[in-house]
mmCIF file with all atom_site columns, C-alpha atoms in Angstrom:
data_model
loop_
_atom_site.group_PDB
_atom_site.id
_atom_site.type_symbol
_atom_site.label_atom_id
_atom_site.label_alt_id
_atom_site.label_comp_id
_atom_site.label_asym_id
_atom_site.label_entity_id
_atom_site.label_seq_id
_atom_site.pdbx_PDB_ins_code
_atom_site.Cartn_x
_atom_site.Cartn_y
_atom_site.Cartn_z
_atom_site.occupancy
_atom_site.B_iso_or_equiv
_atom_site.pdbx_formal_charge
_atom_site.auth_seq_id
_atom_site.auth_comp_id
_atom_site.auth_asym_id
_atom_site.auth_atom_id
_atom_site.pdbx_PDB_model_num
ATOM 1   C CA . UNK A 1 1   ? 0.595   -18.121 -9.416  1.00 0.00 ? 270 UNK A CA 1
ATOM 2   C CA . UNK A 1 2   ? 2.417   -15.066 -11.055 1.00 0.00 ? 271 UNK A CA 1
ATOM 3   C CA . UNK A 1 3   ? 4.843   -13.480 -8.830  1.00 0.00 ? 272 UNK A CA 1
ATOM 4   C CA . UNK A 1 4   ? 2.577   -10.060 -7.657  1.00 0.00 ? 273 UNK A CA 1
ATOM 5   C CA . UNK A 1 5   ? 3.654   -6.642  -8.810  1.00 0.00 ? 274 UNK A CA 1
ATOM 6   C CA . UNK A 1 6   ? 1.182   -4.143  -8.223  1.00 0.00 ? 275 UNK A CA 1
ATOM 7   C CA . UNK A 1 7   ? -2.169  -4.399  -5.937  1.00 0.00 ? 276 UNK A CA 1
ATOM 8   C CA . UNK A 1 8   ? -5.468  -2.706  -6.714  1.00 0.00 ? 277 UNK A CA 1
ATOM 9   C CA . UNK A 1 9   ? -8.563  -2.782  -4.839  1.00 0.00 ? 278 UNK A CA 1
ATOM 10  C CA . UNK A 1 10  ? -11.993 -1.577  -5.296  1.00 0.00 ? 279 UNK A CA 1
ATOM 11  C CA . UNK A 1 11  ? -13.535 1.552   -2.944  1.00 0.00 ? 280 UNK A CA 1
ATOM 12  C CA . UNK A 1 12  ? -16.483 0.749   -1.923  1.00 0.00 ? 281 UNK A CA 1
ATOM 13  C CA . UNK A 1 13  ? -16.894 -1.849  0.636   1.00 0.00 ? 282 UNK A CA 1
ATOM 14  C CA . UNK A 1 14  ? -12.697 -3.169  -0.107  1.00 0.00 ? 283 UNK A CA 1
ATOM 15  C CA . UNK A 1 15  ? -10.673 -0.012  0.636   1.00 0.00 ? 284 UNK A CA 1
ATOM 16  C CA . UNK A 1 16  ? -13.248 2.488   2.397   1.00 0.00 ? 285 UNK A CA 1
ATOM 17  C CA . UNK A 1 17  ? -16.127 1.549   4.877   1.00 0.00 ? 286 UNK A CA 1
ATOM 18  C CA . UNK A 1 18  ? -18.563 4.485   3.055   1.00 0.00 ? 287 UNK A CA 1
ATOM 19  C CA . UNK A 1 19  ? -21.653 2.533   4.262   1.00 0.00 ? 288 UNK A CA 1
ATOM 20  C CA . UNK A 1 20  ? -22.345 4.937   7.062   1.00 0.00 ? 289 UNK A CA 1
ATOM 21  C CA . UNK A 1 21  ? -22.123 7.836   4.923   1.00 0.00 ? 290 UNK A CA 1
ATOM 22  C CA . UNK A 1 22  ? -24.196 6.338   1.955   1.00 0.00 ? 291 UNK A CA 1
ATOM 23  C CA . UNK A 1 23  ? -26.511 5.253   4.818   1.00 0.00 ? 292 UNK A CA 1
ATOM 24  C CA . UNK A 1 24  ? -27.049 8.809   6.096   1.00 0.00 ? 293 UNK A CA 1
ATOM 25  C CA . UNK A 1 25  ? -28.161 10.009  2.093   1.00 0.00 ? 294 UNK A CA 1
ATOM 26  C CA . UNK A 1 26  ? -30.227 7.310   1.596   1.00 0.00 ? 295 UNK A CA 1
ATOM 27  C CA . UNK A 1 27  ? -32.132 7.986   4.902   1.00 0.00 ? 296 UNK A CA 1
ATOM 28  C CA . UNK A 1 28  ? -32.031 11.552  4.079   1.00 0.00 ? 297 UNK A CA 1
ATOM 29  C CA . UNK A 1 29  ? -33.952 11.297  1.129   1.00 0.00 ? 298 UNK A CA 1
ATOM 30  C CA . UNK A 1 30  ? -36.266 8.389   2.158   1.00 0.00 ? 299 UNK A CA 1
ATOM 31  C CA . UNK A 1 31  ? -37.187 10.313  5.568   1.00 0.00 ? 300 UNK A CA 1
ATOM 32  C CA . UNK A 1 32  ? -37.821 13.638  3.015   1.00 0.00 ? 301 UNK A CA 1
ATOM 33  C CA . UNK A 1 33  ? -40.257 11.598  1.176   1.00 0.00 ? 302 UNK A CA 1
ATOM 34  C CA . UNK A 1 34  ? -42.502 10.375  4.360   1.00 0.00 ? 303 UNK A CA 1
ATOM 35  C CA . UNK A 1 35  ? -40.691 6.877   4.044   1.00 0.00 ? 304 UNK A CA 1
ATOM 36  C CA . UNK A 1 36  ? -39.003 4.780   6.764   1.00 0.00 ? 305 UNK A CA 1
ATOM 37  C CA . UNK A 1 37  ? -35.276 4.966   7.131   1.00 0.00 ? 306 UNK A CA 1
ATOM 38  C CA . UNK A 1 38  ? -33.100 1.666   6.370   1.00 0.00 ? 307 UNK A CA 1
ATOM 39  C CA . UNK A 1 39  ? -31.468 -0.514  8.764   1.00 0.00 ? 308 UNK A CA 1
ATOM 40  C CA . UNK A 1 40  ? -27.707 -0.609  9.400   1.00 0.00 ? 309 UNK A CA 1
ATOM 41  C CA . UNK A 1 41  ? -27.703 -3.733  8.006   1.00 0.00 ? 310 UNK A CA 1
ATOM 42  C CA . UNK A 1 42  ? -29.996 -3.760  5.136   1.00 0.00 ? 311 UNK A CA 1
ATOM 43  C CA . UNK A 1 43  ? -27.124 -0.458  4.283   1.00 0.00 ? 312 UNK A CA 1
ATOM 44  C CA . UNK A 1 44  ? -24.243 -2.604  4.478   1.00 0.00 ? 313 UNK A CA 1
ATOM 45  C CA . UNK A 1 45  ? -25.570 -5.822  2.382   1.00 0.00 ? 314 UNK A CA 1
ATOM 46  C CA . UNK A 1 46  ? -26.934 -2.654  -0.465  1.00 0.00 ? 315 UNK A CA 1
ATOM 47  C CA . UNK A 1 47  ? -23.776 -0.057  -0.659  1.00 0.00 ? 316 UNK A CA 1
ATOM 48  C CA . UNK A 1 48  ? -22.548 -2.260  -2.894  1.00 0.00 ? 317 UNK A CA 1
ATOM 49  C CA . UNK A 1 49  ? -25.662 -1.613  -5.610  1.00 0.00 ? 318 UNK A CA 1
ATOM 50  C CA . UNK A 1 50  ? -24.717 1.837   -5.803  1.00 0.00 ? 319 UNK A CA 1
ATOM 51  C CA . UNK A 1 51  ? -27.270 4.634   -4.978  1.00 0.00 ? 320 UNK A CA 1
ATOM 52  C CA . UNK A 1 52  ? -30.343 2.824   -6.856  1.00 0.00 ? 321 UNK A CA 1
ATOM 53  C CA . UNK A 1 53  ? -29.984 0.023   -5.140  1.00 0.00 ? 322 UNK A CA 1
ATOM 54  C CA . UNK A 1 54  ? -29.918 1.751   -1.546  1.00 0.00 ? 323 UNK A CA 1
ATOM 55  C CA . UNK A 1 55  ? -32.831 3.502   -2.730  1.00 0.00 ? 324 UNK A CA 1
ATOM 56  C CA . UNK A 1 56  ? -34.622 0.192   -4.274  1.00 0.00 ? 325 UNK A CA 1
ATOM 57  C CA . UNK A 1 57  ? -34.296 -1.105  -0.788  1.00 0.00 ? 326 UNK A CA 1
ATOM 58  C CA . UNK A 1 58  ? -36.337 1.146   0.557   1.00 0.00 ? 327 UNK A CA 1
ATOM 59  C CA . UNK A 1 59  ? -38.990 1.591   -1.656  1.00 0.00 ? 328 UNK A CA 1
ATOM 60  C CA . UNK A 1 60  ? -38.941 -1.627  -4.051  1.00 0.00 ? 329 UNK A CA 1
ATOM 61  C CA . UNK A 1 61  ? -38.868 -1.042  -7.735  1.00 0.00 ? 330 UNK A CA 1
ATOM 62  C CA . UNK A 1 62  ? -42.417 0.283   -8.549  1.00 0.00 ? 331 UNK A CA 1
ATOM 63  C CA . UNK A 1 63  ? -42.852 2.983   -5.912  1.00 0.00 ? 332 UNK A CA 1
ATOM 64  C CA . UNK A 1 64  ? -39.009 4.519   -6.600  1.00 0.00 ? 333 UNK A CA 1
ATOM 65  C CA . UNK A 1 65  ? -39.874 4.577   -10.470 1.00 0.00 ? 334 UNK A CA 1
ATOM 66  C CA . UNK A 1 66  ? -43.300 6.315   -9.355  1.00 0.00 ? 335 UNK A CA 1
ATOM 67  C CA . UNK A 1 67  ? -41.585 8.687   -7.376  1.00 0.00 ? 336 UNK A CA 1
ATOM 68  C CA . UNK A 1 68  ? -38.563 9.322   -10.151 1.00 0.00 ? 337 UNK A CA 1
ATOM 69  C CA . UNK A 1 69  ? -35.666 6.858   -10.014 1.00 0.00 ? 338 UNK A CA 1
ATOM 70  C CA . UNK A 1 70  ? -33.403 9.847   -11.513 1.00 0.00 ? 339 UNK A CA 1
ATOM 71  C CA . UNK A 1 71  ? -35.215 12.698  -9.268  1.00 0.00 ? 340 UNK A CA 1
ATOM 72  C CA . UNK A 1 72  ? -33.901 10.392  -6.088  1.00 0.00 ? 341 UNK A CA 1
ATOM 73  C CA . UNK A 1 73  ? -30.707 9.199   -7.145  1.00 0.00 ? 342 UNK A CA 1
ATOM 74  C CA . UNK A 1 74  ? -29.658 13.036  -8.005  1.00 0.00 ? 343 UNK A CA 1
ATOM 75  C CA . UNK A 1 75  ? -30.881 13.915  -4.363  1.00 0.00 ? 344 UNK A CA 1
ATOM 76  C CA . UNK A 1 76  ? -29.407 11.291  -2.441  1.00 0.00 ? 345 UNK A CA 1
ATOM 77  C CA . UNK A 1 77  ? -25.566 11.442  -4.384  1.00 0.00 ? 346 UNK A CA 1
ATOM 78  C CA . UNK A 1 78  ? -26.478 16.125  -3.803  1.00 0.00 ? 347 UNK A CA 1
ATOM 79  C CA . UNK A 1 79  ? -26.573 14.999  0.027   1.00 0.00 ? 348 UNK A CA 1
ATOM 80  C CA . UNK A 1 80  ? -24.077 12.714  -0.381  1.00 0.00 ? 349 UNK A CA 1
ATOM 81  C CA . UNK A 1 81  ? -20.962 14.588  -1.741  1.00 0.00 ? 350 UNK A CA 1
ATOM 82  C CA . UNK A 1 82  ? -21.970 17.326  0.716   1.00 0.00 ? 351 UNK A CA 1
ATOM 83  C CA . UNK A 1 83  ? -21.280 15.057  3.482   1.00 0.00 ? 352 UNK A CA 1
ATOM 84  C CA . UNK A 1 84  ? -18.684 12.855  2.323   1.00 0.00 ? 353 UNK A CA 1
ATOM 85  C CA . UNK A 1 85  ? -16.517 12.088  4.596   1.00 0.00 ? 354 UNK A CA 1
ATOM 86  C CA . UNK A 1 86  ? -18.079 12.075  7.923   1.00 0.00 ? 355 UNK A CA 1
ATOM 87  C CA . UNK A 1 87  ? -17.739 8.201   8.802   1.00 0.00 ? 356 UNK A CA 1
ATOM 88  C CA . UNK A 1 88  ? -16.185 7.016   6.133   1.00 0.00 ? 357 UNK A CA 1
ATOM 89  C CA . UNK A 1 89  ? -12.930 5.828   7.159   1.00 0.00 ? 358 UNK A CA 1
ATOM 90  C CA . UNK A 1 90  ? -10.101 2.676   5.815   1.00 0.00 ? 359 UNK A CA 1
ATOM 91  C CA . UNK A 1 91  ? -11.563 -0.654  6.862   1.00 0.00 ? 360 UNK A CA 1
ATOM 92  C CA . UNK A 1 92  ? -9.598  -1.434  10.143  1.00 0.00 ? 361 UNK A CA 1
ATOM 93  C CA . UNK A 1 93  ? -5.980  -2.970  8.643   1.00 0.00 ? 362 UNK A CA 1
ATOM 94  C CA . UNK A 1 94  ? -6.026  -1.171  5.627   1.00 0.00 ? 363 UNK A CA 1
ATOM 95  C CA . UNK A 1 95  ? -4.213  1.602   6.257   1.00 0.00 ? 364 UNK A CA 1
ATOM 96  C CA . UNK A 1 96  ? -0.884  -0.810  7.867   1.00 0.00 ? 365 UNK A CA 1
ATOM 97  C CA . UNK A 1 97  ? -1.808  -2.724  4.049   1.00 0.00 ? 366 UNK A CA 1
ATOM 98  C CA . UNK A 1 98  ? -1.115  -0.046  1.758   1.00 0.00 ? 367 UNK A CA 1
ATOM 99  C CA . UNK A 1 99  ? 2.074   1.630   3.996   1.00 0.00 ? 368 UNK A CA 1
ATOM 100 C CA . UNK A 1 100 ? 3.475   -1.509  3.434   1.00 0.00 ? 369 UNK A CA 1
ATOM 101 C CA . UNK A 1 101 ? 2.926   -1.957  0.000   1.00 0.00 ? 370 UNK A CA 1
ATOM 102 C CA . UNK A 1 102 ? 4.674   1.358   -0.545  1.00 0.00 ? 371 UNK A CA 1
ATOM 103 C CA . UNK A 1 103 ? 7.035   0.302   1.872   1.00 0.00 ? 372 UNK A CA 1
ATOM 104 C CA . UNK A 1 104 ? 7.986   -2.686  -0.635  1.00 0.00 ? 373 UNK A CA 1
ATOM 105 C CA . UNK A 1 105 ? 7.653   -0.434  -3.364  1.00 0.00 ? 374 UNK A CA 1
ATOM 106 C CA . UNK A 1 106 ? 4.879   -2.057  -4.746  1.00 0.00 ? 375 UNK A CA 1
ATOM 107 C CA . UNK A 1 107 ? 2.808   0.029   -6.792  1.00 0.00 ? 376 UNK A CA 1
ATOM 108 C CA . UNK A 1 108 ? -1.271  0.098   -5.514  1.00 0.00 ? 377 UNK A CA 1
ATOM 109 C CA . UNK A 1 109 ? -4.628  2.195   -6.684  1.00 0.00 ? 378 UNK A CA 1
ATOM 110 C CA . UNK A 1 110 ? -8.397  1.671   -7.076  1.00 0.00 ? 379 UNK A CA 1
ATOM 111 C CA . UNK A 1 111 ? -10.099 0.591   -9.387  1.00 0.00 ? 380 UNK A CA 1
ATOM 112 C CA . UNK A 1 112 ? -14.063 1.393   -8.570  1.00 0.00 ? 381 UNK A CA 1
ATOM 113 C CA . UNK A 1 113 ? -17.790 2.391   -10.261 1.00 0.00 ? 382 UNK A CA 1
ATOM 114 C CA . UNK A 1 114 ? -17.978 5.070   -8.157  1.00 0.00 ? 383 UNK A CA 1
ATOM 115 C CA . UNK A 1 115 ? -18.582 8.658   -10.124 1.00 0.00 ? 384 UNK A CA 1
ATOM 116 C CA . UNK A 1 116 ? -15.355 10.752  -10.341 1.00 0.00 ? 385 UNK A CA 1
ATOM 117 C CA . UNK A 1 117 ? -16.725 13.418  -8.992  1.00 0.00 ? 386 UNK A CA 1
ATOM 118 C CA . UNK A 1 118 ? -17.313 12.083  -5.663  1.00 0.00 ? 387 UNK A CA 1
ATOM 119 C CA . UNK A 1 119 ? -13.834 9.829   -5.929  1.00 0.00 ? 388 UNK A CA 1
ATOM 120 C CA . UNK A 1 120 ? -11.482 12.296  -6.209  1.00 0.00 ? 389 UNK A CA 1
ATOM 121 C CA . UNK A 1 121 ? -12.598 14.504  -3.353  1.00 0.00 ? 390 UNK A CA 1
ATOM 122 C CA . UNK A 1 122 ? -13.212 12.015  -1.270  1.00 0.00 ? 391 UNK A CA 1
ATOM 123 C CA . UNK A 1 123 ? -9.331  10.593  -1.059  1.00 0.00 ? 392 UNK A CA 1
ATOM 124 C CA . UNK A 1 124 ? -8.387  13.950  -1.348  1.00 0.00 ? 393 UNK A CA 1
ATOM 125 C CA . UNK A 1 125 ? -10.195 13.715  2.170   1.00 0.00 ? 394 UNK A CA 1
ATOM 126 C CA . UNK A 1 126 ? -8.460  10.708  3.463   1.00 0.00 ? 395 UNK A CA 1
ATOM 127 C CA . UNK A 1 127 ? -4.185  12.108  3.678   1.00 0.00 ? 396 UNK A CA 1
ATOM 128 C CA . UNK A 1 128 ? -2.904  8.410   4.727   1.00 0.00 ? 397 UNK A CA 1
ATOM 129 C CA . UNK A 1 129 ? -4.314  6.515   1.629   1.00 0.00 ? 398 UNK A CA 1
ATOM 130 C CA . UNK A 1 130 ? -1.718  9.732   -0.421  1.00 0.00 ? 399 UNK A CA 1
ATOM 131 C CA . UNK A 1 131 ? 0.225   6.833   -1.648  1.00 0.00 ? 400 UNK A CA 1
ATOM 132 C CA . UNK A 1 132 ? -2.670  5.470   -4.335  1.00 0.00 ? 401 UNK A CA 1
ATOM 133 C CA . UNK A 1 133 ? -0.663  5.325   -7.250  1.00 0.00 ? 402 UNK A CA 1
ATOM 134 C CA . UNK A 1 134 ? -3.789  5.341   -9.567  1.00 0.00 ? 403 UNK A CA 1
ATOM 135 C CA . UNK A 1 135 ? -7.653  5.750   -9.075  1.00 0.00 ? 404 UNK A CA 1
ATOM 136 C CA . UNK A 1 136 ? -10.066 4.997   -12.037 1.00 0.00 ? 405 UNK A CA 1
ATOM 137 C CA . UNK A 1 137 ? -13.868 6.176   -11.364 1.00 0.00 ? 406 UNK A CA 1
ATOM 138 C CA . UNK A 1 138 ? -16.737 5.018   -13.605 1.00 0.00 ? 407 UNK A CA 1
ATOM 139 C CA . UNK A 1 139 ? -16.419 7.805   -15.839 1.00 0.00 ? 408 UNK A CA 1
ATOM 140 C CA . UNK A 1 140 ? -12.473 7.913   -16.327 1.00 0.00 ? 409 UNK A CA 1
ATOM 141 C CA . UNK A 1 141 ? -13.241 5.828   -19.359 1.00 0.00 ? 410 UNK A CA 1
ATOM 142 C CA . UNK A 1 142 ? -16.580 4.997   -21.947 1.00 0.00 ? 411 UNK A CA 1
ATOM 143 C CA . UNK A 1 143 ? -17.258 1.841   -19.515 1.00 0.00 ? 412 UNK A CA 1
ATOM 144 C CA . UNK A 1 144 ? -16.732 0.222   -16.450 1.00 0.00 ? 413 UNK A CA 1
ATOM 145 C CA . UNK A 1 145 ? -16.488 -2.980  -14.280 1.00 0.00 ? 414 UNK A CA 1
ATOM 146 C CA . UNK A 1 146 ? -17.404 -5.510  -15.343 1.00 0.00 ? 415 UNK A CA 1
ATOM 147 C CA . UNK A 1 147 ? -15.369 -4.554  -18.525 1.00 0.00 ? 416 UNK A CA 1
ATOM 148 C CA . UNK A 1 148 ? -11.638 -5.010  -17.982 1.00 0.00 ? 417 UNK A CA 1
ATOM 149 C CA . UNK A 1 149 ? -10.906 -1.645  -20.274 1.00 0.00 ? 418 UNK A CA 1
ATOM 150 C CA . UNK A 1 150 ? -10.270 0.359   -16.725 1.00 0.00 ? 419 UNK A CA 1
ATOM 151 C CA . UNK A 1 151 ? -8.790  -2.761  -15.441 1.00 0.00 ? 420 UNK A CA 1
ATOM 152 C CA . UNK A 1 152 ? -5.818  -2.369  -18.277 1.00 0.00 ? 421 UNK A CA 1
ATOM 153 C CA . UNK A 1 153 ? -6.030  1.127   -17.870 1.00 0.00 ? 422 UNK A CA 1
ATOM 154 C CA . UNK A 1 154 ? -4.685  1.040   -14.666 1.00 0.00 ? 423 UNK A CA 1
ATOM 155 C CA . UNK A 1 155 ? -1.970  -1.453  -15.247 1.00 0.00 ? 424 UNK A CA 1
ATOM 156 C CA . UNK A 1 156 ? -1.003  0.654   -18.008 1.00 0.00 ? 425 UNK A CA 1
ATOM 157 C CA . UNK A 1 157 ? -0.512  3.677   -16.119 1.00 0.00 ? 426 UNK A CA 1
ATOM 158 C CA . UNK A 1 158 ? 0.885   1.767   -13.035 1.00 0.00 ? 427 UNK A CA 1
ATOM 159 C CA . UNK A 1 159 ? 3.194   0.370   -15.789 1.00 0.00 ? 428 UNK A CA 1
ATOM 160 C CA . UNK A 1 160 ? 2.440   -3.107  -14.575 1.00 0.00 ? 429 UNK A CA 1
ATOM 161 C CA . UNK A 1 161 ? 1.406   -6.727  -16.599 1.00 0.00 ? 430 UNK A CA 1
ATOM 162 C CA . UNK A 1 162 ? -2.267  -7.268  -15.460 1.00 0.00 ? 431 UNK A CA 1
ATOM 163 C CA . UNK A 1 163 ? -0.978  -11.535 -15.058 1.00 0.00 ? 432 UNK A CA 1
ATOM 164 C CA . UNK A 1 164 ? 1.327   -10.017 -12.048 1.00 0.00 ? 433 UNK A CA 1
ATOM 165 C CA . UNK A 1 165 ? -1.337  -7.794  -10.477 1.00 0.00 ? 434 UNK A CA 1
ATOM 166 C CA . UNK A 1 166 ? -3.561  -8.524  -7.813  1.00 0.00 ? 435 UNK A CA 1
ATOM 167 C CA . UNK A 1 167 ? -7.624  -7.326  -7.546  1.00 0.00 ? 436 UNK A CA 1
ATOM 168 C CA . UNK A 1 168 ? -9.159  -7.083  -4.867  1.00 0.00 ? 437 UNK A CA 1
ATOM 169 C CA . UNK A 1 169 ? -13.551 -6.489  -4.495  1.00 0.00 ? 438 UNK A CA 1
ATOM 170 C CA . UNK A 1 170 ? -16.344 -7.426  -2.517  1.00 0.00 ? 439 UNK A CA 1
ATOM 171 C CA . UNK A 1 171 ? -18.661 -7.722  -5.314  1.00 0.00 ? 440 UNK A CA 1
ATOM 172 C CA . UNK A 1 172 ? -18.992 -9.866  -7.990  1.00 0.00 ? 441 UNK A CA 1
ATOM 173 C CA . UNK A 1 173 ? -18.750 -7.703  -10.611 1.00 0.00 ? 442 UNK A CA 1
ATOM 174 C CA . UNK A 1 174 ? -15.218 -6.942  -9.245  1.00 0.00 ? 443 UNK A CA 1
ATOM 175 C CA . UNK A 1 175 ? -14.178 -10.579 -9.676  1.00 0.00 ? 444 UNK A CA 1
ATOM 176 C CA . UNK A 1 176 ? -15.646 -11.074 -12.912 1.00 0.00 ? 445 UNK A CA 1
ATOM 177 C CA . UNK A 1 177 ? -13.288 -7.435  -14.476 1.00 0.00 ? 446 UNK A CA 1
ATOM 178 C CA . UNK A 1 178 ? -10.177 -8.751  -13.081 1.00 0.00 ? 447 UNK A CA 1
ATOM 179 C CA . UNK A 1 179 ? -10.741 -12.477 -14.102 1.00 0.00 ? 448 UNK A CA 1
ATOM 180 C CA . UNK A 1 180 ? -11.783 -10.921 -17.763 1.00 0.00 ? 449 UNK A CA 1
ATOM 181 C CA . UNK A 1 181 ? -8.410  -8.452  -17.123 1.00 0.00 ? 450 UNK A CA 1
ATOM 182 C CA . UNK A 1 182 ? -6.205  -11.968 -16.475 1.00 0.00 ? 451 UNK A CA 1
ATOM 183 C CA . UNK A 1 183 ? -5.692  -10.422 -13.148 1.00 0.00 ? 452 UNK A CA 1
ATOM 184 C CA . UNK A 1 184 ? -5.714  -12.752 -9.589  1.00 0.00 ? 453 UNK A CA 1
ATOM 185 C CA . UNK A 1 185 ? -8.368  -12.200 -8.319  1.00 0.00 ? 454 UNK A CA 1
ATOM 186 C CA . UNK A 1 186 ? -9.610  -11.960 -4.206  1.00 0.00 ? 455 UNK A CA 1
ATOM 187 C CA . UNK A 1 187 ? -12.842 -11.750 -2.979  1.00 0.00 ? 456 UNK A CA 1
ATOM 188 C CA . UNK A 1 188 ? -12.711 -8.915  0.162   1.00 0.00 ? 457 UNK A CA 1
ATOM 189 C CA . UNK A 1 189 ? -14.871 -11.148 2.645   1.00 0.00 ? 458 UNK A CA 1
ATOM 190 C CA . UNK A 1 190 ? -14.816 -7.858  5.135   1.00 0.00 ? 459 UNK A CA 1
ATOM 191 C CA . UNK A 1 191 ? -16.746 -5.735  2.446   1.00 0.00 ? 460 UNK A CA 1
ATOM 192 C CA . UNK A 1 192 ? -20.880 -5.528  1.988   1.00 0.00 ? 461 UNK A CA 1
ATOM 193 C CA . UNK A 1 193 ? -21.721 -8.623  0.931   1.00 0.00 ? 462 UNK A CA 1
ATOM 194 C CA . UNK A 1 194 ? -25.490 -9.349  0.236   1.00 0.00 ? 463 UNK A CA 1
ATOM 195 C CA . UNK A 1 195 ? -26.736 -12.409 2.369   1.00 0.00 ? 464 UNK A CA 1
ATOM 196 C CA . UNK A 1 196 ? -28.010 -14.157 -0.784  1.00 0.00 ? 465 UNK A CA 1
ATOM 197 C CA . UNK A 1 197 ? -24.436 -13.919 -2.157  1.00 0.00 ? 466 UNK A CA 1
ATOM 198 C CA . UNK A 1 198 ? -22.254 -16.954 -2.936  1.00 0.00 ? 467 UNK A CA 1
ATOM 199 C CA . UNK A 1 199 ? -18.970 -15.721 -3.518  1.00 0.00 ? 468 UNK A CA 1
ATOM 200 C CA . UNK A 1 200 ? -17.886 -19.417 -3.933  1.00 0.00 ? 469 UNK A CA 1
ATOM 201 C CA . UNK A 1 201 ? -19.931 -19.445 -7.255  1.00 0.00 ? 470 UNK A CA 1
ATOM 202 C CA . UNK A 1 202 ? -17.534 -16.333 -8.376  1.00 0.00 ? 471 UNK A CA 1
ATOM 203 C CA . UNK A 1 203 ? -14.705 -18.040 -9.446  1.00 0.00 ? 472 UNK A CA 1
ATOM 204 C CA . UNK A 1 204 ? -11.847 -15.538 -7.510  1.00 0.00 ? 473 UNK A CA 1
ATOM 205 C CA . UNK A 1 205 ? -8.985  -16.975 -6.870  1.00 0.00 ? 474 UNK A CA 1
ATOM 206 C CA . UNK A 1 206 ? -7.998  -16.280 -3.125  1.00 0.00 ? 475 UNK A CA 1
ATOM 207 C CA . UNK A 1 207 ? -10.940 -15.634 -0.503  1.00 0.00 ? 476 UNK A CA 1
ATOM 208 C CA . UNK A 1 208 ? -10.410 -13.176 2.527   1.00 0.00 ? 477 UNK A CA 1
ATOM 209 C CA . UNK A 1 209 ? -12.182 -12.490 5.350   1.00 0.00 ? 478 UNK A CA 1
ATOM 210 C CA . UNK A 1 210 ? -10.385 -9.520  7.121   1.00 0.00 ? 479 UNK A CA 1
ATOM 211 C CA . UNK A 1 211 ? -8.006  -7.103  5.611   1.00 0.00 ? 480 UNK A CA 1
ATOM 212 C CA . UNK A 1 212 ? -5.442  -8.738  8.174   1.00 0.00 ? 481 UNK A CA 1
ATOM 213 C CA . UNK A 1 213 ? -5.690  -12.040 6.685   1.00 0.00 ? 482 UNK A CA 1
ATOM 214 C CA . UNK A 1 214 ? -4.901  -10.272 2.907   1.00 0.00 ? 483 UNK A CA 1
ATOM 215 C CA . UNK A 1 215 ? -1.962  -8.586  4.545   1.00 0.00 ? 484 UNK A CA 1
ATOM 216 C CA . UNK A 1 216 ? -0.327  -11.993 5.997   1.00 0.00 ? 485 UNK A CA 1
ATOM 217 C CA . UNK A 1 217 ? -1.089  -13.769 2.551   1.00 0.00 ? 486 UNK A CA 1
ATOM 218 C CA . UNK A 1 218 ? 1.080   -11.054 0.718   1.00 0.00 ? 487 UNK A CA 1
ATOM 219 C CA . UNK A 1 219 ? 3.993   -10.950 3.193   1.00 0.00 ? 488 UNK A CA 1
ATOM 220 C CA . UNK A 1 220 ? 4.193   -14.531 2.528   1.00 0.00 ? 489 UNK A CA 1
ATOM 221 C CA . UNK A 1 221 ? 3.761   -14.469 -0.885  1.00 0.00 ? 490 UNK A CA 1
ATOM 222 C CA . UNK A 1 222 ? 7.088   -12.072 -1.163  1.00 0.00 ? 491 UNK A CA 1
#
């Protein structure tokens, strides 16, 4: 394996727990519309789908396209970047991860699908995680994971090959943009992984279940 230069990670679910925030907008909408709220843990295996998928978990896919898949998703992501911050925090280990990255002057940032709008005021939110080096939302560019383009676009402004950077994402879609980048690839086994998912059958590289286990696997990597 290429000798690792630069680390970046998705948000969702890799770098940020946002589930219980993205919880409390779902539920806020689905409660306004007479509907039952989700589980904890129906939130935690959906964050991942983005805001139509929380909200196709509640109400399947002919009732939310009754009710106005767009009408929904604008209410629950209104809600949402009014309360953005309230539980999100780092996964636990995270936070020791990227200080030491900086600490070995290794460049890291985020690559995630997640709207600029709510990206950028949301780490603006979060003072430790200062250090991110670059963060590409789905809108910085035309398209978005699974296409490598903001892949390269982040190596490029991190000045880094993508061969000798490191991607790390709890969804498939993650692994499939840094294996189409050339990047290595790591499947974040602490994120929101659906129970019918197989990461096995994505093809990552390296496999991690806590954010600790990542953080031992680089130090001996140096």
């Amino acid at each position: 394996m290429s000798p690792l230069h630069a680390v970046l990670f998705d948000l969702d679910g890799t770098l940020l727990d946002t589930a219980p925030d993205l919880g409390a907008a779902v539920n806020h909408v689905l409660v306004q519309e007479g509907f039952a709220p989700l589980s904890e843990a129906v939130i935690r295996q959906t964050t991942s789908h983005g805001a139509l998928g929380l909200l196709r978990a509640g109400l399947g896919d002919e009732l939310l396209e009754e009710l106005g898949a767009s009408r929904l998703r604008t209410a629950l992501l209104d809600y949402y970047s009014a309360h953005l911050c309230l539980g999100t925090r780092p996964f636990d280990g995270m936070i020791e991860l990227v200080h030491w990255l900086e600490e070995q002057d290794m460049p890291w940032g985020i690559v995630t699908n997640k709207p600029g709008f709510l990206t950028d005021p949301l780490l603006a939110q979060l003072p430790e995680l200062k250090g991110c080096a670059v963060a590409v939302s789905a809108d910085t560019l035309p398209v978005r994971k699974p296409d490598p383009a903001p892949m390269f676009y982040a190596c490029d402004k991190l000045g880094v090959d993508p061969a000798h950077t490191l991607y790390v994402g709890d969804h498939v879609r993650d692994i499939e943009a840094g294996r189409n980048a050339g990047m290595v690839t790591a499947v974040a086994g602490w994120g929101y992984l659906d129970e019918r998912d197989d990461p096995a059958l994505w093809q990552a590289d390296l496999h991690f279940d806590t954010v600790q286990a990542l953080h031992h696997w680089l130090r001996l990597s140096r």
